[in-house]
Amino acid sequence: MPYYRSVGEIPRKRHTQFRKPDGSLYAEELMGVEGFSSDSALLYHRHLPTAIVDAVQVADERSTTPNLPLKPRHFKSQELKWDSPAEVDAVTGRRLLFGNADVKICFVAATQPSPLYRNAAGDELLYVQTGSAVIETIYGPLAVGDGDYVVIPTSCTYRVIPGDDLRLLVLEATGHIGPPKRYLSAKGQFLEHAPYCERDLRGPTEPMLADGTDVDVFVRHRAGVTKFTYANHPFDVVGWDGSLYPWVFNIRDFEPITGRVHQPPPVHQTFEGPNFVVCSFCPRKVDYHPLAVPVPYNHANVDSDELMFYVGGNYEARKGSGIGLGSLSLHPSGCTHGPQPGAVEASLGAEKFDETAVMVDTFRPLELGEGAEACEDPRYAWSWARRGPDWS
C-alpha cells in the first residue's frame, strides 16, 4: 500500500475539534478498509459528506458469455467504435471486454469529462495506453499520461478530464489492488529486491476544492449502479492524511528482473488483486546464457487465464500472428501456448527486447463481454498451424 502522506490543512491531533475560519467545525471522515483494521485516511470536509438529497437506480446491463469453444483469442481494441465518439467519457463510455466474479476488464477512448463517480465494490486500476488526463479525486487532482497505472481505492469519488487521444484499459476489482506482498516488509516498505519503490509513486499534492449544490455522483456497488444527489459538492476536502489514497506508477519505472535463462512471468508482477495479478513486460536485456532461448517457452498456466495487452515496441514471440499495438490476446487455462512459428529461431542471439505489454492473469476463467465480441480477430487461434477455420 502507499506510504503515509499528508495534504492540505489538518489538526495536530486526530479526532479533535478542527474549526473553519468562521468558527464552525469541519466534518471529519475516516475512510478505511478491512473493517478499519488496515490502511485508512482521515479527511476534513467543509460540508457533511453524508448529506444526500436523492438516490435513483441507474440501468447497468453488462453481461458476459463463456469462452466457448475454448480457444486462444485475439482482440483489436483499436478497432472498437462508439456511436458518438465525440461524447464518450471514461466512466459511462467503458466497453466491457472480459469479466468474472473477481474483476471486470473494460476499455474506453474518452473525449469528454466524466461524471463524478466512485466504485463501492472494489478498487479500480486504470492503465493509460495513450494520451493524457487530469483525474480529479476527493483527495486532490492527479495528472496522468501514457504508461501510467492509476490505483483508485474503493469508494474514492473521482472524475476523469481527458486530454487528447485518451485510451484507457480499466480493471474493476471486487477487492483491493496493491503491490505484491512479497515486495513489502512487515511494515509496508518496499524491499530491496522489489522492481519499483516509493520514489516511483505519485499521489495527490494539494486539495481538490469545488463549490456546488445538488451534485450527482454515480456509485457502482454490489447490486448495480445508483445515482446519488449530494447537497454539496464532494470535492470540499481541505486536508487529509493517511495511507489510503489514489496513486500513480508509470510502467517505465518498472525495473525488469532478468537472468541467464528465460525468467517466468512472476518476475514481471506489478500488482495483485483478488484472484488476479497484473504484470508489466518492459524493454530489457534478455537472457545471457550462451545457449539461451530469449522468447518464452511453450507453457500451460494450468490455474489461470492469461490476458496480454500490447502497448509498445515489437513483441517478438507474436510476430506473424496479427498482433499489433492495442491488441489483446487471451490464452485460457486448458490451452498450451507459446511463440509463433519461427519466433524461437529468430530470437537466438538477441541481446534486448523492445516491447511493452500489460498482462492480467486471472485465477477464474474470463468470460467475454460485448466489447470483446465487437473487435475479435477470428483467425488467431489457428495462427500456430497456419490453417483452420477462417484462415487464408
XYZ file of C-alpha atoms in Angstrom:
392
model
C 0.000 0.000 0.000
C 1.167 3.614 -0.392
C 3.317 5.247 2.230
C 1.899 7.836 4.645
C 1.010 11.192 3.100
C -0.393 14.459 4.445
C -2.044 17.037 2.153
C -3.609 20.407 2.958
C -4.780 21.531 6.390
C -5.322 19.054 9.235
C -5.458 19.409 13.034
C -2.408 18.446 15.075
C -4.258 15.518 16.723
C -6.809 13.265 15.097
C -10.468 13.147 16.158
C -10.277 16.566 17.805
C -12.061 19.834 17.036
C -10.925 21.411 13.767
C -12.599 24.718 13.059
C -13.159 26.786 9.950
C -12.241 30.491 9.869
C -15.843 31.318 10.851
C -15.569 29.144 13.981
C -17.756 26.234 12.796
C -16.397 22.702 12.690
C -15.039 20.904 9.661
C -16.625 17.466 9.170
C -14.137 14.659 9.795
C -14.424 11.438 7.749
C -12.486 8.226 8.359
C -12.131 6.152 5.189
C -10.687 2.713 5.949
C -10.502 -0.820 4.591
C -10.876 -4.276 6.113
C -13.209 -3.128 8.864
C -10.897 -0.244 9.847
C -8.212 -2.764 10.741
C -5.899 -1.878 7.836
C -4.974 1.237 5.841
C -7.066 4.366 6.278
C -7.195 8.107 5.702
C -8.762 10.975 7.648
C -10.412 13.628 5.504
C -11.734 17.030 6.619
C -14.757 18.360 4.706
C -16.242 21.834 4.550
C -19.709 20.222 4.422
C -21.252 16.992 5.700
C -20.197 14.125 3.387
C -23.376 12.286 4.444
C -25.880 14.835 3.106
C -27.704 13.187 0.188
C -30.977 14.576 -1.161
C -31.868 11.939 -3.764
C -30.993 8.411 -4.926
C -32.014 6.879 -8.269
C -31.232 3.437 -9.677
C -29.300 3.535 -12.967
C -29.589 0.847 -15.649
C -26.411 -1.258 -15.823
C -26.515 -4.092 -18.321
C -23.089 -5.756 -18.528
C -23.402 -9.419 -19.359
C -20.666 -11.879 -20.346
C -20.595 -15.182 -22.209
C -18.231 -18.136 -21.635
C -15.163 -18.591 -23.848
C -16.763 -21.337 -25.950
C -15.478 -23.117 -27.829
C -12.422 -22.850 -25.607
C -9.572 -21.385 -27.654
C -6.889 -18.683 -27.703
C -8.326 -15.400 -28.920
C -7.122 -12.057 -30.271
C -8.952 -8.738 -29.945
C -8.158 -5.365 -31.532
C -9.080 -2.560 -29.159
C -8.025 -0.041 -31.804
C -10.987 -1.176 -33.912
C -13.644 -0.560 -31.228
C -16.234 2.008 -32.329
C -18.583 4.196 -30.283
C -21.923 5.510 -31.598
C -20.981 9.119 -30.719
C -17.178 9.166 -30.339
C -17.102 12.893 -29.547
C -19.303 12.285 -26.472
C -17.504 9.359 -24.801
C -16.396 9.710 -21.176
C -14.125 7.453 -19.115
C -16.934 6.147 -16.868
C -20.156 5.723 -18.836
C -18.271 5.035 -22.089
C -16.480 1.906 -20.885
C -16.853 -1.150 -23.109
C -16.790 -4.433 -21.218
C -14.148 -6.734 -22.712
C -13.860 -9.545 -20.160
C -15.135 -10.422 -16.726
C -15.560 -12.947 -13.953
C -16.605 -12.839 -10.295
C -13.357 -11.101 -9.299
C -12.713 -8.450 -11.949
C -14.275 -6.675 -14.905
C -11.864 -5.517 -17.648
C -13.024 -2.608 -19.800
C -11.676 -0.286 -22.479
C -12.576 3.296 -23.334
C -11.399 6.013 -25.724
C -12.557 9.094 -23.804
C -13.153 12.516 -25.325
C -15.354 14.254 -22.713
C -15.175 14.820 -18.928
C -16.797 12.018 -16.974
C -19.465 12.459 -14.334
C -18.470 12.192 -10.699
C -18.171 8.500 -9.883
C -16.990 6.036 -7.283
C -16.738 2.274 -7.180
C -18.001 0.962 -3.839
C -17.482 -2.689 -4.821
C -13.674 -2.624 -5.087
C -10.538 -0.834 -6.211
C -10.005 0.221 -9.812
C -6.789 0.129 -11.828
C -6.596 2.412 -14.855
C -3.819 1.975 -17.405
C -3.253 4.922 -19.749
C -2.411 3.427 -23.145
C -2.198 6.790 -24.910
C -2.936 10.441 -24.250
C -3.230 12.361 -21.011
C -5.810 13.332 -18.425
C -6.395 15.008 -15.104
C -8.098 12.669 -12.662
C -9.857 14.822 -10.092
C -10.414 12.984 -6.811
C -11.747 13.714 -3.377
C -8.087 13.614 -2.239
C -6.859 16.027 -4.919
C -6.017 16.022 -8.645
C -3.635 13.644 -10.430
C -2.073 14.496 -13.808
C -1.531 11.270 -15.778
C -0.127 10.311 -19.172
C 0.741 7.345 -21.334
C 2.184 4.401 -19.443
C 0.663 5.406 -16.105
C -1.082 2.907 -13.866
C -3.594 4.654 -11.588
C -4.784 2.804 -8.469
C -8.078 4.234 -7.212
C -9.171 2.849 -3.839
C -12.670 1.615 -3.120
C -15.241 4.402 -2.623
C -12.901 7.184 -3.764
C -15.035 9.737 -5.606
C -13.380 10.900 -8.829
C -13.854 12.070 -12.383
C -11.637 11.974 -15.472
C -10.922 15.096 -17.546
C -9.328 13.791 -20.765
C -6.654 15.434 -22.866
C -6.023 14.403 -26.459
C -6.294 10.745 -27.549
C -7.016 9.284 -24.095
C -7.317 5.495 -24.259
C -7.712 3.554 -21.016
C -7.699 -0.095 -20.013
C -9.771 -0.293 -16.806
C -9.813 -3.091 -14.230
C -12.729 -3.031 -11.795
C -11.912 -5.380 -8.926
C -14.186 -6.819 -6.252
C -11.498 -6.200 -3.622
C -8.249 -4.325 -3.190
C -5.324 -3.858 -5.585
C -1.762 -3.230 -4.413
C 1.885 -4.209 -4.797
C 2.715 -7.917 -4.396
C 3.140 -8.744 -0.720
C 6.498 -10.410 -1.385
C 7.900 -6.976 -2.305
C 6.890 -5.403 1.028
C 8.266 -5.565 4.550
C 6.016 -6.372 7.512
C 5.572 -2.611 7.964
C 4.750 -1.989 4.306
C 8.055 -0.641 2.992
C 9.232 -1.793 -0.436
C 12.106 -4.259 -0.085
C 15.423 -4.011 -1.933
C 14.566 -6.757 -4.427
C 11.302 -5.071 -5.480
C 11.244 -3.832 -9.109
C 9.860 -0.444 -8.002
C 9.678 1.558 -4.777
C 8.135 4.538 -3.001
C 10.152 7.062 -5.035
C 8.370 5.845 -8.172
C 4.863 6.534 -6.814
C 2.883 9.758 -7.249
C -0.058 10.843 -5.137
C -2.170 13.979 -4.735
C -0.202 17.013 -3.543
C -2.952 19.586 -2.978
C -6.653 19.612 -2.080
C -9.361 19.479 -4.741
C -11.860 22.194 -3.779
C -15.057 22.858 -5.715
C -18.348 24.572 -4.924
C -21.802 23.449 -5.906
C -25.135 22.193 -4.643
C -27.306 19.242 -5.660
C -24.349 17.439 -7.257
C -24.797 13.999 -8.835
C -22.391 11.114 -8.132
C -22.689 7.735 -9.857
C -21.896 4.887 -7.449
C -21.149 1.346 -8.567
C -21.998 -1.160 -5.839
C -22.549 -4.884 -5.488
C -26.140 -4.700 -6.771
C -25.620 -2.311 -9.695
C -25.328 1.481 -10.077
C -27.104 4.248 -8.150
C -27.035 7.975 -8.855
C -26.827 9.904 -5.581
C -27.503 13.620 -5.425
C -25.467 15.369 -2.717
C -26.467 18.612 -1.055
C -22.918 19.925 -1.602
C -20.054 19.154 -3.962
C -17.994 16.214 -2.579
C -14.732 17.928 -3.634
C -14.693 20.010 -0.456
C -11.802 18.373 1.451
C -9.419 20.991 2.865
C -6.899 18.403 4.049
C -6.283 14.741 4.762
C -3.621 12.315 5.922
C -3.075 8.573 5.956
C -2.020 5.685 3.722
C -5.230 5.150 1.766
C -5.409 7.346 -1.349
C -5.201 7.158 -5.149
C -1.702 6.818 -6.569
C 0.140 6.565 -9.863
C 3.003 4.377 -11.072
C 4.435 4.584 -14.577
C 5.325 1.365 -16.386
C 8.650 2.915 -17.498
C 9.744 2.969 -13.843
C 9.419 -0.813 -13.546
C 12.931 -2.321 -13.324
C 12.922 -5.639 -15.230
C 14.312 -8.732 -13.499
C 16.410 -10.808 -15.894
C 18.607 -13.911 -15.729
C 20.945 -16.195 -17.696
C 17.941 -18.175 -18.962
C 14.357 -17.133 -19.601
C 12.545 -15.969 -16.465
C 8.936 -16.976 -15.651
C 6.090 -14.429 -15.620
C 6.100 -13.794 -11.819
C 9.267 -11.675 -12.241
C 7.106 -9.170 -14.153
C 4.400 -8.933 -11.476
C 3.454 -5.358 -10.608
C 0.144 -5.618 -8.709
C -2.032 -8.208 -7.077
C -5.805 -8.175 -6.677
C -8.495 -10.626 -5.567
C -7.740 -13.782 -7.551
C -5.730 -11.965 -10.227
C -2.310 -10.426 -10.826
C -1.069 -7.664 -13.144
C 2.379 -7.852 -14.767
C 4.480 -5.350 -16.757
C 6.613 -6.547 -19.672
C 9.126 -3.785 -20.358
C 12.120 -3.175 -22.679
C 15.015 -5.145 -21.219
C 18.223 -7.029 -21.834
C 17.377 -10.650 -22.393
C 18.810 -13.975 -21.259
C 22.608 -14.131 -21.444
C 23.422 -17.847 -21.205
C 25.392 -18.673 -24.405
C 22.674 -21.151 -25.438
C 19.696 -19.168 -24.122
C 16.392 -19.016 -25.986
C 15.156 -15.459 -25.339
C 11.468 -15.856 -26.221
C 9.117 -17.719 -23.839
C 8.957 -21.490 -23.882
C 5.640 -23.132 -24.667
C 3.700 -23.121 -21.433
C 0.420 -24.230 -19.889
C -0.579 -21.998 -16.991
C -2.992 -24.579 -15.619
C -4.566 -22.406 -12.914
C -5.225 -19.156 -14.753
C -6.312 -17.364 -17.890
C -3.646 -15.068 -19.372
C -4.639 -11.766 -20.955
C -1.917 -9.693 -22.652
C -2.412 -6.056 -23.724
C 0.262 -4.932 -26.207
C 1.082 -1.242 -25.759
C 4.569 -0.569 -27.162
C 7.513 -1.825 -29.227
C 7.636 -5.164 -31.008
C 6.532 -8.323 -29.258
C 8.973 -10.906 -30.613
C 7.028 -14.028 -29.623
C 3.911 -12.928 -31.523
C 5.338 -11.937 -34.933
C 3.224 -13.281 -37.757
C 0.040 -13.619 -35.690
C -1.595 -10.269 -36.471
C -0.812 -8.856 -33.027
C -0.229 -5.082 -33.033
C -0.348 -2.093 -30.708
C -3.683 -2.078 -28.928
C -4.168 -5.824 -29.373
C -5.258 -8.093 -26.549
C -4.530 -11.826 -26.617
C -6.406 -14.236 -24.373
C -4.760 -17.589 -23.652
C -7.134 -19.545 -21.398
C -6.376 -22.328 -18.979
C -6.649 -25.591 -20.863
C -4.668 -24.350 -23.872
C -0.888 -24.607 -24.135
C 0.532 -21.519 -25.811
C 3.907 -20.162 -26.805
C 5.881 -18.386 -29.525
C 4.592 -18.204 -33.058
C 6.311 -20.456 -35.639
C 9.793 -19.139 -36.443
C 9.966 -16.833 -33.396
C 12.319 -19.112 -31.436
C 14.910 -19.293 -34.214
C 14.611 -15.574 -34.941
C 15.264 -14.680 -31.288
C 18.543 -16.599 -30.930
C 21.414 -14.249 -30.234
C 19.181 -11.289 -29.346
C 20.569 -9.029 -26.628
C 17.482 -6.988 -25.796
C 13.749 -6.812 -26.478
C 11.924 -3.576 -27.203
C 8.437 -4.473 -26.042
C 5.893 -3.131 -23.577
C 2.810 -5.041 -22.523
C 0.416 -5.281 -19.604
C -0.596 -8.787 -18.566
C -3.543 -9.791 -16.392
C -3.666 -13.362 -15.103
C -6.964 -14.373 -13.514
C -7.448 -17.476 -11.388
C -11.033 -17.900 -12.517
C -11.941 -18.158 -16.211
C -12.501 -14.915 -18.083
C -15.769 -14.608 -19.964
C -16.280 -12.347 -22.964
C -18.136 -9.032 -22.885
C -19.754 -7.198 -25.760
C -16.625 -5.105 -26.342
C -14.501 -8.195 -26.947
C -17.069 -9.695 -29.291
C -17.083 -6.443 -31.299
C -13.343 -6.470 -32.055
C -12.252 -10.136 -32.265
C -9.847 -11.411 -34.924
C -11.276 -14.913 -35.589
C -8.088 -16.254 -37.245
C -5.774 -16.032 -34.219
C -6.416 -19.477 -32.720
C -5.132 -21.128 -35.901
C -2.022 -18.947 -36.292
C 0.391 -21.590 -34.953
C -0.727 -24.128 -37.575
C -1.433 -21.554 -40.302
C -4.614 -23.346 -41.267
C -8.093 -23.918 -39.882
C -11.463 -22.110 -39.926
C -11.300 -18.537 -41.274
C -7.615 -18.992 -42.171
C -6.458 -17.893 -45.597
